[in-house]
GROMACS .gro file of C-alpha atoms in nm:
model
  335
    1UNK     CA    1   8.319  14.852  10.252
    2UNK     CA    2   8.283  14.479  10.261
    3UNK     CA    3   8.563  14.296  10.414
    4UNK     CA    4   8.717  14.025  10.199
    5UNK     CA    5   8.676  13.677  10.332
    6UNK     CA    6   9.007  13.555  10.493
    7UNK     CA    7   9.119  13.232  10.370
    8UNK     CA    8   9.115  12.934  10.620
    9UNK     CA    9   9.504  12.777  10.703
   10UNK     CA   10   9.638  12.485  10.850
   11UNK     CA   11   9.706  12.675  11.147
   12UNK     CA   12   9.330  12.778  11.208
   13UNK     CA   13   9.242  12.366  11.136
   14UNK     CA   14   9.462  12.231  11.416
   15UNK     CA   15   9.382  12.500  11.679
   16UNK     CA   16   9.012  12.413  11.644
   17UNK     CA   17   9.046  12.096  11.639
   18UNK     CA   18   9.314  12.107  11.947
   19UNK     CA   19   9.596  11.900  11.767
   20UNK     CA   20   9.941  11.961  11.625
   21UNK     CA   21  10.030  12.143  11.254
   22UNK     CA   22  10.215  11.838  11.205
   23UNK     CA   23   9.878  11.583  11.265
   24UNK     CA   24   9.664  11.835  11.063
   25UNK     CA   25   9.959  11.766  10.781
   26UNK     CA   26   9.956  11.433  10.792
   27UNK     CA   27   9.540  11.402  10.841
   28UNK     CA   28   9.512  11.605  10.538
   29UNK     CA   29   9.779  11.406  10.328
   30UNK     CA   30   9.633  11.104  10.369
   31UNK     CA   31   9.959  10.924  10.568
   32UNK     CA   32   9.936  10.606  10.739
   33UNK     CA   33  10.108  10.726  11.081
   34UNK     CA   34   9.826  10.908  11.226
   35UNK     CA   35   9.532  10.765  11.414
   36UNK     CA   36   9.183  10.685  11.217
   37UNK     CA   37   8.948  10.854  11.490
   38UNK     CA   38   9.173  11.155  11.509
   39UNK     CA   39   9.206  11.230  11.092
   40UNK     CA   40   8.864  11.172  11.083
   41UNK     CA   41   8.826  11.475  11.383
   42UNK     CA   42   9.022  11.643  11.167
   43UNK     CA   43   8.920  11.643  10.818
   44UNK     CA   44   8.530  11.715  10.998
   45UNK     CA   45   8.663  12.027  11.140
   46UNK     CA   46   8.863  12.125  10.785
   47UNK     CA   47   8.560  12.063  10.635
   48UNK     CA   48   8.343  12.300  10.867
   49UNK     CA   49   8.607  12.568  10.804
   50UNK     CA   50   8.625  12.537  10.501
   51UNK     CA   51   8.948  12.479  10.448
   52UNK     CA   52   9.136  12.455  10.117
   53UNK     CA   53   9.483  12.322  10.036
   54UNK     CA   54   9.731  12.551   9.898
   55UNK     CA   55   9.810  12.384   9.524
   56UNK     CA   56  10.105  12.634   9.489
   57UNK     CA   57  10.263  12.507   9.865
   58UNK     CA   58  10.216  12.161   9.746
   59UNK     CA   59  10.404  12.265   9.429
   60UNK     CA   60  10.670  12.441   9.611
   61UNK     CA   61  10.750  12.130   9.853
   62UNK     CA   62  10.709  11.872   9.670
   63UNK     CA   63  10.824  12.011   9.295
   64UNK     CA   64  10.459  11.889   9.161
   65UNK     CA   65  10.176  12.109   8.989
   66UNK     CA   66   9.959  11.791   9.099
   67UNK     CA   67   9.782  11.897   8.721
   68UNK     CA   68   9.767  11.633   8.489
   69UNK     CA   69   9.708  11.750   8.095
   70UNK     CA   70   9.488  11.572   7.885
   71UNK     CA   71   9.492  11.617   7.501
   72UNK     CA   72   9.242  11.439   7.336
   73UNK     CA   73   9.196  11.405   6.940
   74UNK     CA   74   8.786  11.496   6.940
   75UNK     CA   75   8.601  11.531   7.282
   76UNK     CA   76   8.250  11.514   7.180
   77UNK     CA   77   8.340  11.215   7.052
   78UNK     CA   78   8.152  11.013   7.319
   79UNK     CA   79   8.403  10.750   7.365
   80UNK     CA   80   8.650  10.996   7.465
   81UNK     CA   81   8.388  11.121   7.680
   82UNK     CA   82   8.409  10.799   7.876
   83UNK     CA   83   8.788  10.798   7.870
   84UNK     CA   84   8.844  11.116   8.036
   85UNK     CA   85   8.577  11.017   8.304
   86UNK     CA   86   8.805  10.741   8.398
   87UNK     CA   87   9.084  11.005   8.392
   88UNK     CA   88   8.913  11.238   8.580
   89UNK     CA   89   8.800  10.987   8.852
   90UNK     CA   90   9.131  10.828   8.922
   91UNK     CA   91   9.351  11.183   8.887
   92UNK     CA   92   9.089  11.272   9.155
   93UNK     CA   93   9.161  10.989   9.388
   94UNK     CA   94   9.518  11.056   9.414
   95UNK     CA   95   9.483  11.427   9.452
   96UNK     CA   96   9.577  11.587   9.104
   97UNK     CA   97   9.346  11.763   8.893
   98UNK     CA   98   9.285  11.727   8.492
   99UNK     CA   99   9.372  11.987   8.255
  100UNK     CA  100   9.181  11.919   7.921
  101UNK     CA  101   9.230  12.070   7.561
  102UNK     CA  102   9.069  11.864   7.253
  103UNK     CA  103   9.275  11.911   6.907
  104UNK     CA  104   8.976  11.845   6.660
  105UNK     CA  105   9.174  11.597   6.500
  106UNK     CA  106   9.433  11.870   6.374
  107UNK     CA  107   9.823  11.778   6.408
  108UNK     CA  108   9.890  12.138   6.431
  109UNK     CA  109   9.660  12.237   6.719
  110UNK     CA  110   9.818  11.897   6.819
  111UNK     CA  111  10.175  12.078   6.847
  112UNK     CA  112  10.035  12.400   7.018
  113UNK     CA  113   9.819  12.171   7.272
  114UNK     CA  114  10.133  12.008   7.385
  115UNK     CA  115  10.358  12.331   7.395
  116UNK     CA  116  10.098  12.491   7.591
  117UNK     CA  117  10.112  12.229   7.847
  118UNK     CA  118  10.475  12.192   7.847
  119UNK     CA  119  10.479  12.578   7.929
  120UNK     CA  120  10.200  12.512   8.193
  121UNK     CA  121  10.455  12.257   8.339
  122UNK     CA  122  10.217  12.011   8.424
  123UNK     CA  123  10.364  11.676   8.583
  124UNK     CA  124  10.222  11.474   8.313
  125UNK     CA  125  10.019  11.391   8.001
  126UNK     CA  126   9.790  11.191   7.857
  127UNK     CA  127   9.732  11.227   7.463
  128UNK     CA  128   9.552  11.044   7.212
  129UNK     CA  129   9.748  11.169   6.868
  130UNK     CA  130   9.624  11.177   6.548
  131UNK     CA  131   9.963  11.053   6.395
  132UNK     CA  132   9.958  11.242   6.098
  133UNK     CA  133  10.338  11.336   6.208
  134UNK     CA  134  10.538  11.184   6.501
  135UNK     CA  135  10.735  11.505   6.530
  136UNK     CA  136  10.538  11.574   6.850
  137UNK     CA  137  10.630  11.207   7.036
  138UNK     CA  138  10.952  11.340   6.972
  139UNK     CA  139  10.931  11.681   7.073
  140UNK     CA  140  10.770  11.512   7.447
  141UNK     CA  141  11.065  11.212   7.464
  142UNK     CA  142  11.303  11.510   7.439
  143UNK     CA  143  11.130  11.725   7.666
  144UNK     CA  144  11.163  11.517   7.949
  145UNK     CA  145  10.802  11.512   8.120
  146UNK     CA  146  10.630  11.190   8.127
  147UNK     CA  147  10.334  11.125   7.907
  148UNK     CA  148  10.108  10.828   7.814
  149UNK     CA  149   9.979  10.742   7.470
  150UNK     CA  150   9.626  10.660   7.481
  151UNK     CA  151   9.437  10.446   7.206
  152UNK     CA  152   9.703  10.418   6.954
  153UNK     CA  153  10.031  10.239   6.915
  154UNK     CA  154  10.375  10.344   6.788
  155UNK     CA  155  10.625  10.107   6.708
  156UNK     CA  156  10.899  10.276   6.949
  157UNK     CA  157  10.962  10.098   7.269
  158UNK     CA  158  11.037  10.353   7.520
  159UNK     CA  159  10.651  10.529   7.413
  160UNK     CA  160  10.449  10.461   7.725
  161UNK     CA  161  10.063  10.342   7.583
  162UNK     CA  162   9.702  10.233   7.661
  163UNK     CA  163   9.494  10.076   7.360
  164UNK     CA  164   9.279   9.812   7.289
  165UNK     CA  165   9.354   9.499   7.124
  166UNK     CA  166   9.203   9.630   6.789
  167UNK     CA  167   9.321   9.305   6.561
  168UNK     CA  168   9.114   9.105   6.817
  169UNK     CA  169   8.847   9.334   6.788
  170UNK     CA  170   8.834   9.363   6.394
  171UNK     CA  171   8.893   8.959   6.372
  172UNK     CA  172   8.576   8.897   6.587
  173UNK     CA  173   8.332   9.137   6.368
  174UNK     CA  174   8.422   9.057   6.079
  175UNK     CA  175   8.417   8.690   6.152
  176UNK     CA  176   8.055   8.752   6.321
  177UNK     CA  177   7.951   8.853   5.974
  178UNK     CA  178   8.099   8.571   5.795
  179UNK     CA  179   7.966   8.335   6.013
  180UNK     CA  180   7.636   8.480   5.927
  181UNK     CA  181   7.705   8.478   5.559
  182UNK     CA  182   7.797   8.747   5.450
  183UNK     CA  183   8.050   8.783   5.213
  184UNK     CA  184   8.105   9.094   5.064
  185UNK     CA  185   8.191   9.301   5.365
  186UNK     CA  186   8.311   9.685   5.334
  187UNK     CA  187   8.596   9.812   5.565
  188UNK     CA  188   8.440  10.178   5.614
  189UNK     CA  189   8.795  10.273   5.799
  190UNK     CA  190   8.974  10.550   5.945
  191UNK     CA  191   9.274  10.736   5.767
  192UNK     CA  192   9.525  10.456   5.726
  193UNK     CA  193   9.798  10.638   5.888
  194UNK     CA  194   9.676  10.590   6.225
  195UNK     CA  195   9.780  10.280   6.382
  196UNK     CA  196   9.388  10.178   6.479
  197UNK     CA  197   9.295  10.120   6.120
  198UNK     CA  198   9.615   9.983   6.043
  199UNK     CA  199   9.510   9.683   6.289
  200UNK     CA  200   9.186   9.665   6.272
  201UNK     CA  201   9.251   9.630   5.845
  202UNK     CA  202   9.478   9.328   5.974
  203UNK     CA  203   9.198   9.188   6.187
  204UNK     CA  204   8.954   9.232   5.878
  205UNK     CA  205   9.187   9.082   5.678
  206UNK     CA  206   9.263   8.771   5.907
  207UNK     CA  207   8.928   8.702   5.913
  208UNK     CA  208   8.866   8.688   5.525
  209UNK     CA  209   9.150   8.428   5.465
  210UNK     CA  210   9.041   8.195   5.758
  211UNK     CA  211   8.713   8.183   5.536
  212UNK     CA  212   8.891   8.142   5.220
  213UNK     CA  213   8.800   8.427   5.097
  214UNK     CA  214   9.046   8.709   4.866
  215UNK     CA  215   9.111   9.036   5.018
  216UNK     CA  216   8.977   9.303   4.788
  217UNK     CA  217   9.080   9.645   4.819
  218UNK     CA  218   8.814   9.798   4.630
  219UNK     CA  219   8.600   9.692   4.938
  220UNK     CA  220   8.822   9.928   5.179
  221UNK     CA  221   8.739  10.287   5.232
  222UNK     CA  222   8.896  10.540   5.429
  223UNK     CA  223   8.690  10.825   5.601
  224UNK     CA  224   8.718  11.088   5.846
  225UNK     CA  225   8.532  10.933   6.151
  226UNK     CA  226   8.229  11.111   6.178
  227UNK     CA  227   7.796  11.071   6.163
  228UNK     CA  228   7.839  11.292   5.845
  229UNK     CA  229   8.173  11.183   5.667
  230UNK     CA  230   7.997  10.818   5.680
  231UNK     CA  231   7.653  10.876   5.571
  232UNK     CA  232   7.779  11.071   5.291
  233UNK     CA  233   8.019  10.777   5.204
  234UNK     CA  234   7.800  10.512   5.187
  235UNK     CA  235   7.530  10.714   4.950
  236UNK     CA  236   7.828  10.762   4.747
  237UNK     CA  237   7.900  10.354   4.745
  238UNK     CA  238   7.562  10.256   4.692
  239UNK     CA  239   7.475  10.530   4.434
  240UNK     CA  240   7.782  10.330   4.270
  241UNK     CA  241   7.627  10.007   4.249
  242UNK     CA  242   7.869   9.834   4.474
  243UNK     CA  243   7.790   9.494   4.503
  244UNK     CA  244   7.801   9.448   4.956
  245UNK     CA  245   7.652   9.253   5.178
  246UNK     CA  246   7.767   9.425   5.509
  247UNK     CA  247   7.972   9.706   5.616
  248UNK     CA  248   8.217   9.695   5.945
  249UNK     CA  249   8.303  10.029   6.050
  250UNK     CA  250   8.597  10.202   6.222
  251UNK     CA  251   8.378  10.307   6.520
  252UNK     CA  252   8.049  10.336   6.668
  253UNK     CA  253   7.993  10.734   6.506
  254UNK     CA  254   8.063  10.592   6.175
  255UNK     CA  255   7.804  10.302   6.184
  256UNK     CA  256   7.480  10.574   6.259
  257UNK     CA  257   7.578  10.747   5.962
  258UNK     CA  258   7.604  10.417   5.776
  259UNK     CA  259   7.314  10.314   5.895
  260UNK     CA  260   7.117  10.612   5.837
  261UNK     CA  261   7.264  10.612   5.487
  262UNK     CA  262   7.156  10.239   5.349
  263UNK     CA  263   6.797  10.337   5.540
  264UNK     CA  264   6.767  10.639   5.316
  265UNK     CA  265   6.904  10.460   5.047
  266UNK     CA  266   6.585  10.186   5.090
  267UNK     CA  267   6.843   9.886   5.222
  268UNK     CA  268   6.677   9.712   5.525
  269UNK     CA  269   6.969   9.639   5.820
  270UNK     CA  270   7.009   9.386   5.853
  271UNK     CA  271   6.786   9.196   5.565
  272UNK     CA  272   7.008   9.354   5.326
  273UNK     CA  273   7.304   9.478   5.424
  274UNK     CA  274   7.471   9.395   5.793
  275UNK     CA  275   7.605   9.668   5.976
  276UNK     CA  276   7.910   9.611   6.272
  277UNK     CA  277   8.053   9.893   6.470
  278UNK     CA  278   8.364   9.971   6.726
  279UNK     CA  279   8.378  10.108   7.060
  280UNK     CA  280   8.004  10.042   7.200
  281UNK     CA  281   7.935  10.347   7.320
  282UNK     CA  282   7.632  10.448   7.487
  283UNK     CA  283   7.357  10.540   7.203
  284UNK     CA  284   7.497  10.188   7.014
  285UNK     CA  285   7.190  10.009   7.163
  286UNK     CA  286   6.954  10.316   7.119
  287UNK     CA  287   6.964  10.308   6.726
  288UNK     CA  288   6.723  10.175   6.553
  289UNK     CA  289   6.835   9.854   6.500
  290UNK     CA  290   7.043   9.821   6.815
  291UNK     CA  291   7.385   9.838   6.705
  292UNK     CA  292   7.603   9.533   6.649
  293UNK     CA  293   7.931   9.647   6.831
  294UNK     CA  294   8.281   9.594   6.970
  295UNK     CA  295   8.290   9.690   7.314
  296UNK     CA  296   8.597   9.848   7.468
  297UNK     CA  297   8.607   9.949   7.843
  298UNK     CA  298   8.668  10.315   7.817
  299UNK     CA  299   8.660  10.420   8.141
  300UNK     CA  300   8.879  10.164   8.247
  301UNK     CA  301   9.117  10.278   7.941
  302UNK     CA  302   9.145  10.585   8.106
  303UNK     CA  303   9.181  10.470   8.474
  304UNK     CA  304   9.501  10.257   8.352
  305UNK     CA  305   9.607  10.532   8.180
  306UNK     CA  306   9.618  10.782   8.459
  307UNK     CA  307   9.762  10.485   8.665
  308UNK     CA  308  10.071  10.450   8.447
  309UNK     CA  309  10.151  10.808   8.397
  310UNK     CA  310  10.148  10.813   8.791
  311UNK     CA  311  10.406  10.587   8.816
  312UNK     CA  312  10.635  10.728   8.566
  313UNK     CA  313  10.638  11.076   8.761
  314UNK     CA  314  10.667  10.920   9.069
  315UNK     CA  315  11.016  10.695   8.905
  316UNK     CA  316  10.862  10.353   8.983
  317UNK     CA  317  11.013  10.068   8.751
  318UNK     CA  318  10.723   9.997   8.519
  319UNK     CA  319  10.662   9.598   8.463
  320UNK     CA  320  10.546   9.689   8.109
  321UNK     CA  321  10.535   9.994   7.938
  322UNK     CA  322  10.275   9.872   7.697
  323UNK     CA  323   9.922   9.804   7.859
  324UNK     CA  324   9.664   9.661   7.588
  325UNK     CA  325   9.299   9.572   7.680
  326UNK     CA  326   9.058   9.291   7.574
  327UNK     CA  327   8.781   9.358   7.388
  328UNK     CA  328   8.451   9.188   7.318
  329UNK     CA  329   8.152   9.175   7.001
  330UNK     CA  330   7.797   9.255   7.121
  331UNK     CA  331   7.620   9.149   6.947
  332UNK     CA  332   7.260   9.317   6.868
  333UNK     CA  333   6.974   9.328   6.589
  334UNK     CA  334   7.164   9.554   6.320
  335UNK     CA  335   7.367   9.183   6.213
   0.00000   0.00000   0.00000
């Protein structure tokens, strides 16, 4: 019969490498009282043993899970992709580990993601919600774990959030294409409940009235962000004979299925018909033409994200509670 592997302890670590429990404790925790030459003699000979720290221990001394949950709206969307790198890499660095579960865009998978990781009792979260409801922000203020809001904004003060300055954003593509001279410009947005299209429908506005120019509703459509939900879209608006010049879209997904669409539909980008996108993620410059974009840093999105949940579960005074990022237009061949 073959005899089960016996798992490696703290105990084994500091007799083979001839020091205390106590230095192997403080080696392995990363604390500043212990001498460089003899952690580094002692995370070699961990290493060599293979030795691997007891999460549930941890959990029992400290009253942490060190698992951080992630719930994230769509996560094939690649600029969540990059997000959650930025999660993963900094949750890494300070020793937790990520727990991911993607709602599909569904407010009540939504509810079940964040029961499930209540019940889990993870020390934090990170969600990006599709704010259909706000039921949910309510059910986590009352529940007493702390979260971060990631890539949207609610107007309540004591919500914890990462996002983007998305009026910036919208302002600077949509002036891009005026300044160009275009004129009729289609908003190919999000659902209008979510904060994101909210703004970025101010931005687009802005930037219409600094020109001079009416606002005209007709020219603002809302789809579900997707290749497909786009493409289809903007068949539909030129099989109507809508009279546009250029189209700025919610995000990067939308804008290949826009493009695609006006291709198919014989309109040369960007002879004809100028296309702008959001988020710059990485097949933007691969399309054919190279898409014009607004580039947010995602990764770092999700390192500040991770960085601010930290601090909430660890009680340190936050100097804001509200961290929004600059953005920037590249610009490229499909404007």
């Amino acid at each position: 019969m073959r005899k089960s592997k016996k798992f490696v302890t703290i105990h084994d670590v500091a007799k083979a490498a001839g020091v205390s429990i106590n230095t192997v404790s403080r080696a392995l925790n990363n604390r500043p009282d212990i001498n460089p030459q003899t952690k580094a003699k002692v995370l070699k000979v961990a290493k060599e043993l293979g030795y691997i720290k007891d999460a549930t221990a941890l959990s029992l001394r400290y009253g942490l899970s060190r698992v951080i949950g992630v719930i994230l709206e769509d996560s094939s969307n690649p600029f969540f992709s990059e997000v959650l790198k930025g999660i993963e890499v900094k949750a890494k660095e300070h020793g937790f580990n990520v727990i991911l579960m993607n709602t599909e865009k569904d407010y009540g998978l939504e509810e079940e993601a964040i029961r499930t990781m209540l019940s889990r009792r993870v020390d934090g979260i990170i969600i990006s919600p599709t704010q259909e409801k706000t039921e949910d922000m309510k059910l986590l203020l009352e529940s007493g774990t702390p979260f971060v809001v990631l890539g949207v904004h609610f107007n309540e003060e004591n919500i914890p959030e990462v996002y983007s300055n998305d009026f910036q954003g919208a302002y600077a593509a949509v002036r891009h294409l005026l300044e160009n001279g275009r004129r009729r410009i289609i908003y190919l947005s999000g659902y209008l409940y979510k904060s994101v299209a909210q703004v970025r429908l101010a931005g687009y506005k802005k930037a219409l009235e600094d020109f001079g120019i009416l606002f005209d509703e007709k020219l603002v459509y809302e789809v579900e962000e997707g290749v497909e939900q786009s493409y289809q879209k903007v068949l539909e608006i030129v099989n109507s004979s809508k009279d546009f010049d250029a189209v700025f879209c919610f995000n990067d997904i939308s804008a290949i299925g826009t493009i695609l669409a006006l291709k198919e539909s014989g309109k040369r980008v960007p002879d004809q018909v100028s296309v702008v996108g959001y988020d710059d993620i990485l097949f933007a410059r691969f399309i054919e033409p190279p898409l014009t974009t607004v580039r947010i840093d995602k990764q770092r999105e999700g390192e500040l994200a991770l960085e601010l949940l930290l601090k909430i579960i660890k009680g340190e005074k936050l100097e804001k509670k509200k961290i929004v990022l600059d953005v920037d237009l590249v610009v490229r061949q499909s404007s």
